Tab-separated table of C-alpha atoms in Angstrom:
chain	number	residue	atom	x	y	z
Q	15	MET	CA	171.841	53.933	77.700
Q	16	SER	CA	171.262	52.395	73.983
Q	17	GLU	CA	168.511	52.886	72.234
Q	18	THR	CA	166.720	49.508	70.862
Q	19	PRO	CA	166.584	48.814	66.761
Q	20	VAL	CA	163.145	50.739	65.100
Q	21	LYS	CA	161.755	46.904	63.393
Q	22	PRO	CA	160.826	47.389	59.918
Q	23	GLU	CA	157.457	47.631	58.994
Q	24	THR	CA	157.331	45.501	55.805
Q	25	GLU	CA	159.358	41.913	55.863
Q	26	GLU	CA	159.663	39.957	52.903
Q	27	ILE	CA	158.207	36.100	52.484
Q	28	ASP	CA	161.074	33.656	53.141
Q	29	LEU	CA	159.908	30.868	50.608
Q	30	LEU	CA	161.971	28.585	51.768
Q	31	GLU	CA	161.397	29.199	55.552
Q	32	LEU	CA	157.701	29.064	54.442
Q	33	ALA	CA	157.797	25.908	53.078
Q	34	LYS	CA	159.507	23.941	56.256
Q	35	LYS	CA	156.507	25.530	57.986
Q	36	ILE	CA	154.337	23.890	55.572
Q	37	TRP	CA	156.070	20.442	55.659
Q	38	ALA	CA	156.222	20.872	59.586
Q	39	LYS	CA	152.235	21.111	59.306
Q	40	ARG	CA	151.869	18.307	57.055
Q	41	ARG	CA	149.753	15.999	59.463
Q	42	PHE	CA	147.372	18.633	59.644
Q	43	ILE	CA	147.780	19.376	55.861
Q	44	ILE	CA	147.201	15.594	55.116
Q	45	LYS	CA	143.925	15.469	57.725
Q	46	TYR	CA	142.654	17.527	55.867
Q	47	ALA	CA	143.159	15.997	52.439
Q	48	LEU	CA	141.730	12.832	53.738
Q	49	ILE	CA	138.252	15.005	55.084
Q	50	GLY	CA	137.844	16.932	51.103
Q	51	ALA	CA	138.767	12.673	49.472
Q	52	VAL	CA	136.261	11.776	52.123
Q	53	ALA	CA	133.638	14.514	51.217
Q	54	GLY	CA	134.789	14.228	47.124
Q	55	LEU	CA	133.199	10.395	48.130
Q	56	VAL	CA	130.308	11.134	49.257
Q	57	ILE	CA	129.214	13.878	46.697
Q	58	GLY	CA	131.082	11.307	43.738
Q	59	PHE	CA	128.223	8.658	45.011
Q	60	SER	CA	125.827	10.778	45.351
Q	61	LEU	CA	125.176	12.249	41.981
Q	62	PRO	CA	122.827	10.767	39.640
Q	63	LYS	CA	124.418	9.581	36.180
Q	64	GLU	CA	123.477	11.231	33.452
Q	65	TYR	CA	123.987	10.379	29.359
Q	66	THR	CA	124.346	13.028	26.608
Q	67	SER	CA	123.431	12.245	22.976
Q	68	SER	CA	123.866	14.407	20.699
Q	69	VAL	CA	123.230	15.154	16.845
Q	70	LYS	CA	125.031	17.411	14.128
Q	71	MET	CA	122.983	18.217	11.034
Q	72	ALA	CA	124.138	20.461	7.844
Q	73	PRO	CA	121.000	22.521	7.054
Q	74	GLU	CA	120.114	24.623	3.934
Q	75	GLU	CA	120.755	27.645	4.631
Q	76	GLY	CA	118.348	29.329	1.334
Q	77	LYS	CA	119.510	32.819	0.447
Q	78	SER	CA	117.836	35.251	-2.443
Q	79	ASN	CA	119.809	35.332	-5.778
Q	80	LYS	CA	121.276	38.961	-5.010
Q	81	THR	CA	123.198	38.141	-1.927
Q	82	SER	CA	124.372	34.511	-3.924
Q	83	ASN	CA	125.707	36.792	-6.865
Q	84	MET	CA	127.492	38.895	-5.008
Q	85	ALA	CA	129.165	36.369	-2.409
Q	86	GLY	CA	131.712	34.979	-4.962
Q	87	PRO	CA	133.529	38.425	-4.878
Q	88	ALA	CA	133.049	39.543	-1.437
Q	89	ALA	CA	134.673	36.137	-0.602
Q	90	LEU	CA	137.875	37.260	-2.841
Q	91	ALA	CA	137.478	40.288	-1.068
Q	92	GLY	CA	137.661	38.459	2.284
Q	93	PHE	CA	133.848	39.282	3.169
Q	94	ASP	CA	131.246	37.095	4.539
Q	95	LEU	CA	127.732	37.827	3.075
Q	96	SER	CA	126.934	34.302	4.733
Q	97	GLY	CA	125.045	36.212	7.708
Q	98	ALA	CA	124.039	39.690	5.527
Q	99	GLY	CA	120.069	39.978	4.961
Q	100	GLY	CA	119.368	38.001	2.511
Q	101	VAL	CA	118.689	34.787	4.481
Q	102	ASP	CA	115.545	33.694	3.485
Q	103	GLY	CA	113.917	32.546	6.085
Q	104	ILE	CA	114.979	32.410	9.556
Q	105	ASN	CA	119.109	32.621	10.131
Q	106	LEU	CA	121.187	29.891	12.140
Q	107	MET	CA	122.016	31.600	14.515
Q	108	LEU	CA	118.490	32.046	16.031
Q	109	TYR	CA	118.023	28.051	16.230
Q	110	PRO	CA	119.176	28.175	20.235
Q	111	ASP	CA	116.136	30.962	20.888
Q	112	VAL	CA	113.716	28.661	18.774
Q	113	VAL	CA	115.000	25.652	20.990
Q	114	GLN	CA	114.459	27.474	23.985
Q	115	SER	CA	111.316	28.709	23.321
Q	116	THR	CA	108.298	27.720	25.507
Q	117	PRO	CA	106.107	26.983	22.751
Q	118	PHE	CA	109.033	24.105	21.483
Q	119	ILE	CA	109.850	23.124	24.563
Q	120	VAL	CA	105.721	22.464	25.222
Q	121	GLU	CA	105.097	20.831	22.489
Q	122	LEU	CA	108.657	18.759	23.232
Q	123	SER	CA	107.296	18.040	26.547
Q	124	GLN	CA	104.393	16.026	24.898
Q	125	ILE	CA	106.309	13.072	22.680
Q	126	PRO	CA	106.622	9.541	24.533
Q	127	VAL	CA	109.670	7.990	25.767
Q	128	GLN	CA	109.989	4.310	27.551
Q	129	PRO	CA	113.059	4.759	30.244
Q	130	LYS	CA	113.984	0.903	31.414
Q	131	LYS	CA	112.960	1.081	35.048
Q	132	SER	CA	108.910	2.303	33.769
Q	133	GLY	CA	107.161	2.151	30.964
Q	134	LYS	CA	106.026	4.706	28.227
Q	135	LEU	CA	105.153	8.019	29.527
Q	136	SER	CA	105.632	11.477	28.639
Q	137	LEU	CA	108.713	13.316	28.661
Q	138	TYR	CA	106.758	15.890	30.960
Q	139	ASP	CA	106.140	13.264	33.107
Q	140	TYR	CA	109.591	11.946	32.924
Q	141	ILE	CA	111.072	14.908	33.534
Q	142	GLY	CA	108.390	15.446	36.652
Q	143	THR	CA	108.242	12.166	38.697
Q	144	GLU	CA	111.363	10.031	37.347
Q	145	LEU	CA	114.637	12.118	37.561
Q	146	SER	CA	116.365	11.882	40.744
Q	147	SER	CA	118.600	14.559	42.567
Q	148	PRO	CA	121.226	14.473	45.130
Q	149	TRP	CA	120.415	14.265	48.915
Q	150	TRP	CA	120.968	18.237	49.217
Q	151	GLY	CA	119.252	18.470	46.255
Q	152	TYR	CA	116.543	17.544	48.647
Q	153	ILE	CA	117.639	19.408	51.608
Q	154	ILE	CA	117.659	22.788	49.927
Q	155	SER	CA	114.164	22.518	48.201
Q	156	ALA	CA	112.740	21.339	51.548
Q	157	PRO	CA	111.719	24.895	52.737
Q	158	ALA	CA	110.549	26.161	49.541
Q	159	LYS	CA	108.069	22.494	48.940
Q	160	VAL	CA	106.964	23.253	52.709
Q	161	ILE	CA	106.343	27.312	51.979
Q	162	GLY	CA	104.190	25.985	49.155
Q	163	TRP	CA	102.551	23.573	50.128
Q	164	VAL	CA	101.469	25.609	53.167
Q	165	MET	CA	100.079	28.326	50.917
Q	166	SER	CA	98.049	25.940	48.505
Q	167	ILE	CA	96.303	25.111	51.539
Q	168	GLY	CA	92.498	25.944	50.185
Q	169	GLN	CA	93.535	26.404	46.619
Q	170	GLU	CA	92.374	24.398	43.430
Q	171	LYS	CA	94.867	21.029	42.331
Q	172	GLU	CA	97.243	22.875	39.160
Q	173	ALA	CA	96.346	20.908	36.169
Q	174	VAL	CA	98.351	18.233	34.691
Q	175	GLY	CA	100.808	18.266	32.149
Q	176	SER	CA	98.540	16.636	29.374
Q	177	GLY	CA	96.466	19.842	29.414
Q	178	ILE	CA	99.430	22.704	29.128
Q	179	ASN	CA	98.818	26.690	27.506
Q	180	PRO	CA	101.872	27.668	26.548
Q	181	LYS	CA	100.237	31.133	27.880
Q	182	ALA	CA	99.100	30.322	30.470
Q	183	LEU	CA	101.520	27.968	32.845
Q	184	THR	CA	101.081	27.087	36.484
Q	185	HIS	CA	103.552	26.843	38.972
Q	186	GLU	CA	104.637	23.185	38.370
Q	187	GLN	CA	104.277	23.282	34.914
Q	188	ALA	CA	106.965	26.386	34.704
Q	189	GLN	CA	109.222	24.447	36.747
Q	190	VAL	CA	109.173	21.377	34.993
Q	191	LEU	CA	109.350	22.896	31.606
Q	192	GLU	CA	112.243	24.990	33.128
Q	193	SER	CA	113.920	22.031	34.605
Q	194	LEU	CA	113.575	20.473	30.212
Q	195	SER	CA	115.201	23.244	29.098
Q	196	LYS	CA	117.924	22.826	30.670
Q	197	ARG	CA	118.933	19.408	29.940
Q	198	ILE	CA	118.664	20.294	26.088
Q	199	ASN	CA	121.255	22.108	24.059
Q	200	ILE	CA	121.659	23.327	20.502
Q	201	SER	CA	124.550	25.106	18.893
Q	202	VAL	CA	125.670	26.560	15.434
Q	203	ASP	CA	129.301	26.514	14.745
Q	204	LYS	CA	129.722	30.127	12.572
Q	205	LYS	CA	132.385	28.702	10.840
Q	206	THR	CA	130.549	25.391	9.074
Q	207	SER	CA	127.136	26.218	9.811
Q	208	VAL	CA	126.797	22.854	11.707
Q	209	ILE	CA	124.475	22.289	14.322
Q	210	THR	CA	124.791	20.504	17.150
Q	211	ALA	CA	121.841	19.452	18.954
Q	212	SER	CA	121.848	17.244	22.741
Q	213	SER	CA	119.765	16.814	25.105
Q	214	THR	CA	121.401	14.915	28.853
Q	215	MET	CA	119.249	12.363	30.775
Q	216	GLN	CA	119.168	10.115	33.494
Q	217	ASP	CA	118.165	7.093	30.932
Q	218	PRO	CA	120.678	6.855	28.127
Q	219	VAL	CA	117.140	5.573	26.100
Q	220	VAL	CA	114.897	8.706	26.813
Q	221	ALA	CA	118.272	10.599	25.908
Q	222	ALA	CA	118.188	9.649	22.240
Q	223	ALA	CA	114.667	9.786	21.767
Q	224	VAL	CA	114.212	13.564	23.046
Q	225	THR	CA	117.650	14.236	20.748
Q	226	ASP	CA	116.001	12.732	17.770
Q	227	SER	CA	112.230	14.275	17.999
Q	228	MET	CA	114.024	17.675	19.423
Q	229	VAL	CA	116.185	17.286	15.560
Q	230	ARG	CA	112.845	16.499	13.628
Q	231	LYS	CA	110.045	19.437	15.249
Q	232	LEU	CA	113.125	21.682	14.886
Q	233	GLU	CA	112.888	20.822	10.950
Q	234	GLU	CA	108.920	21.407	11.323
Q	235	TYR	CA	109.384	24.555	12.905
Q	236	MET	CA	112.120	25.821	10.456
Q	237	GLY	CA	109.824	24.245	7.478
Q	238	ASP	CA	106.950	26.304	8.815
Q	239	TYR	CA	108.733	29.133	8.656
Q	240	ARG	CA	110.381	29.049	5.276
Q	241	THR	CA	107.390	28.029	3.627
Q	242	GLU	CA	104.309	30.233	5.307
Q	243	LYS	CA	104.255	32.679	2.581
Q	244	ALA	CA	104.598	30.331	-0.216
Q	245	LYS	CA	101.474	28.224	1.687
Q	246	ARG	CA	99.471	30.810	1.875
Q	247	ASP	CA	100.122	32.003	-1.571
Q	248	LEU	CA	99.591	28.410	-2.511
Q	249	ALA	CA	96.215	28.487	-1.131
Q	250	PHE	CA	95.120	31.406	-2.289
Q	251	THR	CA	96.193	30.866	-5.929
Q	252	GLN	CA	94.498	27.167	-5.280
Q	253	GLU	CA	90.921	28.689	-4.014
Q	254	SER	CA	91.241	31.843	-7.052
Q	255	TYR	CA	92.091	28.406	-9.259
Q	256	GLN	CA	88.578	26.320	-8.168
Q	257	SER	CA	86.826	29.456	-8.689
Q	258	ALA	CA	88.297	30.145	-12.636
Q	259	ARG	CA	87.806	26.100	-12.942
Q	260	GLU	CA	83.588	26.278	-11.941
Q	261	SER	CA	83.469	29.656	-13.967
Q	262	TYR	CA	85.223	28.011	-16.896
Q	263	HIS	CA	82.593	25.027	-16.922
Q	264	GLU	CA	79.320	27.167	-16.595
Q	265	THR	CA	80.583	29.067	-19.372
Q	266	GLN	CA	81.555	26.308	-21.582
Q	267	ARG	CA	77.843	24.759	-20.341
Q	268	ARG	CA	76.058	27.804	-21.322
Q	269	TYR	CA	77.520	27.624	-24.650
Q	270	ALA	CA	77.009	24.181	-25.441
Q	271	SER	CA	73.135	24.733	-24.261
Q	272	TYR	CA	72.865	27.791	-26.045
Q	273	MET	CA	74.525	26.065	-29.909
Q	274	ASP	CA	71.645	23.194	-29.159
Q	275	ALA	CA	69.222	25.308	-28.793
Q	276	THR	CA	69.892	27.494	-32.091
Q	277	GLN	CA	71.828	25.383	-34.383
Q	278	ASN	CA	69.042	25.514	-36.820
Q	279	VAL	CA	68.588	29.348	-36.364
Q	280	ALA	CA	69.948	31.832	-38.831
Q	281	ARG	CA	68.902	35.058	-37.075
Q	282	GLN	CA	71.635	37.490	-36.495
Q	283	SER	CA	70.929	38.432	-33.122
Q	284	VAL	CA	71.306	34.534	-32.646
Q	285	ARG	CA	74.813	34.614	-34.010
Q	286	ALA	CA	76.000	37.670	-32.091
Q	287	GLU	CA	74.875	35.763	-28.882
Q	288	GLN	CA	76.620	32.759	-29.809
Q	289	GLU	CA	79.570	35.177	-30.440
Q	290	ARG	CA	79.239	36.599	-26.865
Q	291	LEU	CA	79.298	32.879	-25.271
Q	292	ARG	CA	82.079	32.201	-27.341
Q	293	ASN	CA	83.839	34.914	-26.286
Q	294	GLU	CA	82.465	34.187	-22.618
Q	295	GLN	CA	84.458	30.855	-22.792
Q	296	THR	CA	87.472	31.896	-24.123
Q	297	LEU	CA	88.101	34.324	-21.453
Q	298	ALA	CA	87.131	32.153	-18.987
Q	299	TYR	CA	89.258	29.626	-19.909
Q	300	GLY	CA	92.607	31.575	-20.351
Q	301	VAL	CA	91.344	32.314	-17.087
Q	302	TYR	CA	91.036	28.756	-15.889
Q	303	SER	CA	94.568	28.135	-17.480
Q	304	GLN	CA	96.964	30.441	-16.719
Q	305	LEU	CA	95.701	29.925	-12.564
Q	306	ALA	CA	96.517	25.646	-13.297
Q	307	GLN	CA	99.689	27.375	-14.109
Q	308	GLN	CA	100.067	29.095	-11.426
Q	309	LEU	CA	99.052	26.864	-8.961
Q	310	GLU	CA	101.696	24.309	-10.306
Q	311	MET	CA	104.261	27.206	-9.754
Q	312	ALA	CA	102.779	27.390	-6.574
Q	313	LYS	CA	103.173	23.969	-5.423
Q	314	LEU	CA	107.251	24.078	-6.685
Q	315	LYS	CA	108.187	26.940	-4.497
Q	316	VAL	CA	106.487	25.081	-1.683
Q	317	GLN	CA	108.302	22.278	-2.020
Q	318	GLU	CA	111.964	24.910	-3.343
Q	319	GLN	CA	111.512	26.722	-0.128
Q	320	THR	CA	111.069	23.880	2.600
Q	321	PRO	CA	114.595	23.400	3.923
Q	322	CYS	CA	116.448	20.335	3.993
Q	323	VAL	CA	118.577	19.309	6.242
Q	324	THR	CA	121.287	16.209	6.182
Q	325	ILE	CA	122.203	14.317	9.154
Q	326	ILE	CA	126.080	14.125	9.496
Q	327	GLU	CA	125.606	12.297	12.764
Q	328	PRO	CA	122.614	10.828	14.166
Q	329	ALA	CA	121.494	10.031	17.714
Q	330	GLY	CA	122.124	7.456	19.305
Q	331	VAL	CA	122.055	5.382	22.744
Q	332	PRO	CA	124.909	6.449	25.022
Q	333	THR	CA	127.084	3.898	26.387
Q	334	ARG	CA	128.809	5.921	28.404
Q	335	LYS	CA	127.580	8.829	31.367
Q	336	SER	CA	128.034	12.597	30.556
Q	337	ASN	CA	128.604	13.603	34.188
Q	338	THR	CA	131.821	13.884	35.568
Q	339	SER	CA	134.178	10.796	37.155
Q	340	LYS	CA	134.057	9.565	40.902
Q	341	ALA	CA	137.897	9.478	40.157
Q	342	VAL	CA	138.076	13.356	39.404
Q	343	ILE	CA	135.497	14.643	41.727
Q	344	LEU	CA	137.953	12.650	44.423
Q	345	ILE	CA	141.350	13.728	43.100
Q	346	ALA	CA	140.034	17.408	43.262
Q	347	PHE	CA	138.385	17.894	46.685
Q	348	THR	CA	141.603	15.958	48.014
Q	349	PHE	CA	143.166	18.123	46.636
Q	350	LEU	CA	140.760	21.266	47.768
Q	351	GLY	CA	141.320	20.336	51.139
Q	352	ALA	CA	145.195	20.204	51.201
Q	353	PHE	CA	145.266	23.270	49.498
Q	354	ALA	CA	142.385	24.957	52.278
Q	355	ALA	CA	144.871	23.595	55.083
Q	356	SER	CA	148.226	24.795	53.225
Q	357	GLY	CA	146.467	27.977	52.699
Q	358	ILE	CA	145.979	28.416	56.658
Q	359	VAL	CA	149.057	27.707	57.901
Q	360	VAL	CA	150.414	30.357	55.623
Q	361	VAL	CA	147.862	32.925	56.629
Q	362	LYS	CA	148.600	31.820	60.515
Q	363	ASP	CA	151.996	32.242	59.564
Q	364	LEU	CA	152.121	35.603	58.071
Q	365	PHE	CA	149.057	37.617	59.267
Q	366	PHE	CA	148.641	36.156	62.831
Q	367	LYS	CA	152.708	36.015	64.366
Q	368	LYS	CA	153.645	37.149	67.692
Q	369	GLU	CA	155.437	40.233	67.368
Q	370	ASN	CA	156.257	40.915	71.070
Q	371	PRO	CA	160.074	40.088	71.657
Q	372	ASP	CA	159.734	39.831	75.363
Q	373	GLU	CA	156.387	37.369	74.926
Q	374	GLY	CA	156.880	34.898	77.953
Q	375	THR	CA	158.282	37.260	80.608
Q	376	GLY	CA	156.973	38.340	83.256
Q	377	ILE	CA	157.389	40.499	86.213
Q	378	GLY	CA	158.608	37.203	88.045
Q	379	ASP	CA	161.363	37.274	85.620
Q	380	ASN	CA	162.573	40.697	85.717
Q	381	PRO	CA	166.083	39.762	87.920
Q	382	SER	CA	166.182	43.529	89.077
Q	383	LEU	CA	162.634	42.465	91.179
Q	384	SER	CA	163.682	39.502	92.577
C-alpha cells in the first residue's frame, strides 16, 4: 500500500497564475472601480471650493553688535550664528507661534471682510455663518450638536463674537477661533529667512483680505515687541525732560525776578543770593539740556528698533481654487476601487483555498460502496 505524499506547508506564489486569476475576475474589479469612480464624483462635487492667498516677505532681523562682528569669521569657518542669542527681539522661528496665539487670532477675527455673495461683516461672523461644509460634515456633527443643544437647555445664551475675551472664551467662540486658526498659516525658510503667510477661505476676496490683515497685524506685533523697552525708556525720558524743563523755567524766573528787585543794591548778601540763583539756573539748564539730548536719542532708538518688513510678493485675489481638483479625486477613487477589488481576489486565492483534494466526493461516489 503506497503512502500518501506529504503536502508541503509553504508554497511559492506563482505570480503568473495570480495574474491570470485577477484577469479572470476583471468584471468584478471593473465593478469595484466603477463604484470607486461614483464615490469620487460624489465627494468631488460635495467639497466646497477653497482659495488660498499668500504673501512672501523678508523682515529685518535685528542683531546685537557682538553677534554681527562675529558673523563674518563664523561664516568663513562654516558656522551660522543667525539664530544665536544675540538676536534683538523675537526670533523668526517664533513667528508661527505668534500667529497661532489666542490674542492674535481674536484680534484678527474682528477685521471687516466683504464676501462676494453677502454684505460687509466681521471675519468672526464669516467663519461662523458663511462657510459651507460637505454633506457628511453635517451628518458627523449632528450628534454633537444635538447633545450640545440638550445640555444648553436652561442655560444663558453665550455671548456673540463682538465681545470676545481671549482669557475667557465661550464654547462657540473657541470653535470659531479654532476653525480660523486652521485656515491661516505662516512658515519661515531657515536658509533665506523669507516668511510666507497664507490664508485659505471659500471666497477669494476674503482670502486676500485676511492675508493682508494678518501681515499688517504681524508687523504691529513684532514692532511692539521689538520696541517695547525703547518705548518705555522714551516715556521715562520724556517725563524727566518735562520735569527738568519746568524746573529750569522756574529757576530762570526766580533769578530774573530777584535781579530786577535788587538791581541797584550793592550789599554783599544780595550778591551772594544772586550768585546762588545764577548757579541754580545754570545747573537746571545743564540737566534740561542733557535730557533734551537724551530725549532725541530715545526717539531715534525707537525708530531704529522698529522692524522693517520688505514685501516680496503682496497678497492678491486668487483666481484658481487651491483644493484638490475633481479629476484627481475621480482618478484616485477609481484606482482605489480597482486596487481594493484586486486585493480581495488575491487574499481569497492565498488564504481561502480549498485544500481538501477529495472535496466533491461523497459516500455515493466511492465505487467500492456501490
